Coordinates of C-alpha atoms in Angstrom, one line a residue:
X8 CA -92.4 117.7 90.2
X9 CA -89.1 119.0 91.4
X10 CA -85.9 119.5 89.3
X11 CA -84.3 116.7 91.4
X12 CA -86.9 114.2 91.1
X13 CA -87.4 114.9 87.3
X14 CA -83.6 114.1 87.0
X15 CA -84.0 110.9 89.0
X16 CA -86.9 109.7 86.9
X17 CA -84.9 110.6 83.7
X18 CA -81.9 108.9 85.1
X19 CA -84.1 105.7 86.1
X20 CA -85.5 105.5 82.7
X21 CA -82.3 105.8 81.1
X22 CA -80.9 103.0 83.2
X23 CA -83.6 100.9 82.3
X24 CA -83.0 101.3 78.7
X25 CA -79.4 100.7 79.0
X26 CA -80.0 97.5 80.9
X27 CA -82.3 96.4 78.3
X28 CA -79.7 97.2 75.6
X29 CA -77.2 95.3 77.8
X30 CA -79.3 92.2 77.5
X31 CA -79.6 92.4 73.7
X32 CA -76.0 92.6 73.6
X33 CA -75.3 89.9 76.0
X34 CA -77.7 87.7 74.2
X35 CA -76.8 88.1 70.5
X36 CA -73.2 89.7 70.7
X37 CA -72.0 93.0 69.3
X38 CA -72.0 91.9 65.6
X39 CA -75.2 90.3 65.5
X40 CA -77.1 93.1 66.9
X41 CA -78.4 95.7 64.7
X42 CA -79.4 99.3 65.5
X43 CA -83.0 98.4 64.4
X44 CA -83.1 95.5 66.8
X45 CA -82.0 97.8 69.5
X46 CA -84.5 100.3 68.8
X47 CA -87.3 97.7 68.8
X48 CA -86.3 95.6 72.0
X49 CA -85.2 98.5 74.1
X50 CA -87.4 101.6 73.7
X51 CA -84.5 103.7 72.6
X52 CA -84.7 105.9 69.4
X53 CA -82.5 105.7 66.9
X54 CA -81.6 109.5 67.3
X55 CA -80.7 108.5 70.7
X56 CA -78.4 105.9 69.7
X57 CA -76.6 108.3 67.6
X58 CA -77.3 111.4 69.3
X59 CA -76.7 110.4 73.2
X60 CA -73.9 107.9 72.3
X61 CA -72.9 108.7 68.9
X62 CA -72.4 105.1 67.6
X63 CA -73.6 101.6 68.1
X64 CA -70.0 100.9 69.2
X65 CA -70.2 103.8 71.8
X66 CA -73.6 102.3 73.2
X67 CA -71.9 98.8 73.5
X68 CA -69.1 100.2 75.4
X69 CA -71.8 101.9 77.7
X70 CA -73.4 98.6 78.1
X71 CA -70.4 96.9 79.0
X72 CA -69.7 99.5 81.8
X73 CA -73.3 98.9 82.8
X74 CA -72.6 95.1 83.0
X75 CA -69.5 95.7 85.4
X76 CA -71.7 97.8 87.7
X77 CA -74.6 95.4 87.8
X78 CA -73.4 91.9 87.1
X79 CA -69.7 91.3 87.8
X80 CA -69.8 93.6 90.9
X81 CA -72.0 90.8 92.4
X82 CA -70.1 87.9 91.0
X83 CA -67.1 89.5 92.4
X84 CA -68.6 90.3 96.0
X85 CA -66.8 87.2 97.5
X86 CA -63.3 88.5 96.4
X87 CA -64.1 92.3 97.0
X88 CA -63.2 92.4 100.6
X89 CA -59.9 93.4 101.9
X90 CA -59.3 90.3 103.8
X91 CA -60.7 87.8 101.0
X92 CA -58.6 84.6 101.2
X93 CA -58.7 81.1 100.0
X94 CA -62.2 80.1 101.2
X95 CA -63.4 83.2 99.1
X96 CA -61.6 81.9 95.9
X97 CA -63.5 78.6 96.4
X98 CA -66.8 80.8 97.1
X99 CA -66.3 82.8 93.9
X100 CA -65.6 79.7 91.8
X101 CA -68.8 78.1 93.1
X102 CA -70.6 81.3 92.4
X103 CA -69.5 81.3 89.0
X104 CA -70.6 77.8 88.3
X105 CA -74.0 78.5 89.6
X106 CA -74.5 81.7 87.6
X107 CA -73.2 80.2 84.3
X108 CA -75.5 77.0 84.6
X109 CA -78.5 78.8 85.2
X110 CA -80.9 77.9 82.3
X111 CA -81.4 81.7 81.5
X112 CA -77.6 82.5 81.8
X113 CA -76.5 79.9 79.2
X114 CA -75.4 82.8 76.8
X115 CA -72.1 83.1 79.1
X116 CA -70.7 86.2 80.3
X117 CA -70.6 89.4 78.4
X118 CA -67.3 90.4 79.3
X119 CA -65.8 86.7 78.2
X120 CA -67.8 86.7 75.0
X121 CA -66.6 90.3 74.2
X122 CA -63.3 89.2 74.7
X123 CA -63.0 86.7 71.9
X124 CA -65.5 88.4 69.7
X125 CA -64.8 92.2 69.8
X126 CA -61.9 93.3 71.7
X127 CA -59.2 91.6 69.2
X128 CA -60.6 94.2 66.6
X129 CA -61.6 97.3 68.5
X130 CA -59.0 98.8 70.8
X131 CA -61.6 100.8 72.9
X132 CA -63.4 97.7 73.7
X133 CA -60.1 95.8 74.5
X134 CA -59.2 98.4 77.1
X135 CA -62.5 97.6 79.0
X136 CA -62.0 94.2 78.8
X137 CA -58.3 94.3 79.8
X138 CA -59.5 96.4 82.7
X139 CA -61.8 93.7 83.7
X140 CA -59.5 91.1 83.6
X141 CA -56.7 93.0 85.6
X142 CA -59.1 93.6 88.2
X143 CA -60.1 89.9 88.5
X144 CA -56.4 89.0 88.4
X145 CA -55.7 91.5 91.3
X146 CA -58.5 90.0 93.6
X147 CA -57.2 86.6 93.1
X148 CA -53.7 87.7 93.6
X149 CA -54.8 89.7 97.1
X150 CA -56.6 86.8 98.2
X151 CA -53.6 84.4 97.8
X152 CA -51.3 87.0 99.4
X153 CA -53.7 87.0 102.5
X154 CA -53.8 83.2 102.5
X155 CA -50.2 83.0 102.5
X156 CA -49.7 85.4 105.2
X157 CA -52.2 83.3 107.4
X158 CA -50.3 80.1 106.5
X159 CA -53.4 78.6 104.5
X160 CA -51.3 78.4 101.4
X161 CA -47.7 77.0 101.0
X162 CA -44.8 80.1 101.2
X163 CA -43.5 78.9 97.8
X164 CA -46.5 79.4 95.9
X165 CA -46.3 81.8 93.0
X166 CA -49.2 84.1 93.6
X167 CA -48.8 85.8 90.0
X168 CA -49.1 82.4 88.3
X169 CA -52.1 81.5 90.4
X170 CA -53.8 84.7 89.7
X171 CA -53.3 84.1 85.7
X172 CA -54.4 80.5 86.1
X173 CA -57.4 81.4 87.8
X174 CA -58.3 84.2 85.4
X175 CA -57.7 81.4 82.6
X176 CA -60.1 79.3 84.5
X177 CA -62.8 81.7 84.6
X178 CA -62.8 82.4 80.6
X179 CA -62.7 78.9 80.3
X180 CA -65.8 78.0 82.6
X181 CA -67.7 80.6 81.0
X182 CA -66.8 79.9 77.4
X183 CA -67.8 76.1 78.4
X184 CA -71.0 76.9 79.8
X185 CA -71.8 78.9 76.7
X186 CA -71.3 75.7 74.6
X187 CA -73.6 72.7 74.1
X188 CA -71.5 71.0 77.0
X189 CA -73.7 69.1 79.4
X190 CA -73.9 70.4 82.7
X191 CA -71.9 67.2 84.1
X192 CA -68.9 68.5 82.0
X193 CA -69.1 72.0 83.5
X194 CA -69.2 70.5 86.9
X195 CA -66.3 68.3 86.2
X196 CA -64.2 71.6 85.2
X197 CA -65.4 73.3 88.3
X198 CA -64.3 70.4 90.4
X199 CA -60.8 70.5 88.6
X200 CA -60.5 74.2 89.4
X201 CA -61.5 73.5 93.2
X202 CA -58.9 70.8 93.4
X203 CA -56.2 73.0 92.1
X204 CA -57.2 75.6 94.8
X205 CA -57.3 72.9 97.2
X206 CA -53.8 72.0 96.3
X207 CA -52.4 75.1 97.3
X208 CA -52.7 74.3 100.9
X209 CA -49.7 73.0 102.8
X210 CA -51.7 69.9 103.8
X211 CA -52.0 68.9 100.4
X212 CA -48.3 68.4 100.2
X213 CA -48.2 66.3 103.2
X214 CA -50.7 64.2 101.5
X215 CA -48.7 63.8 98.5
X216 CA -45.8 62.9 100.2
X217 CA -47.8 60.2 102.4
X218 CA -49.1 58.9 99.0
X219 CA -45.6 58.7 97.5
X220 CA -44.4 56.9 100.5
X221 CA -46.9 54.4 100.4
X222 CA -46.4 53.8 96.6
X223 CA -42.5 53.4 97.6
X224 CA -43.4 50.9 100.3
X225 CA -45.6 48.9 98.1
X226 CA -43.2 48.8 95.2
X227 CA -40.3 47.6 97.7
X228 CA -43.0 44.6 98.8
X229 CA -43.5 43.8 95.3

């Protein structure tokens, strides 16, 4: 076996173990996952946890980075193209809903779970989560700017405000999905976010004006 092939095999085995480690943290969270359970469920040796990574915390941080590469990269795909716009935001929101409501994914999003569980207490973890949220906000903002340039949203829209709102909506959606809330409640939440996005369109302003005009005429008749 060549040196390059041996390295590739070792890297593949290492990634497989890190994937299993990520799944354990994803399922149980950082504080409820012991080193003993990691050893039992992932095939890692206790010596590797401390020798290769230095600590459980650093292994957890490696799992977060792996999650970014493997899971969120796929979820971010609708927004990742430089020309992403309003329709891609809507596709992203629907994709989050589909991912969040799969029975096997009712554990939520590892990044969102970590944002409330660990990051306020551990600065190194907080930096990873902050980067994740900043990247998501940047993608939303860019899609809004593209949409504004195409005339798909109103020119007075504050893209920073929209980006912050949508990031908060993603956090809320994943948190709701992790709770015992029924699928109907999650669907209603997503409908609310999509209505907000649709309300950014110029046609939404005209529709509101027409409704107000009808209401005024109805009051005049009364």
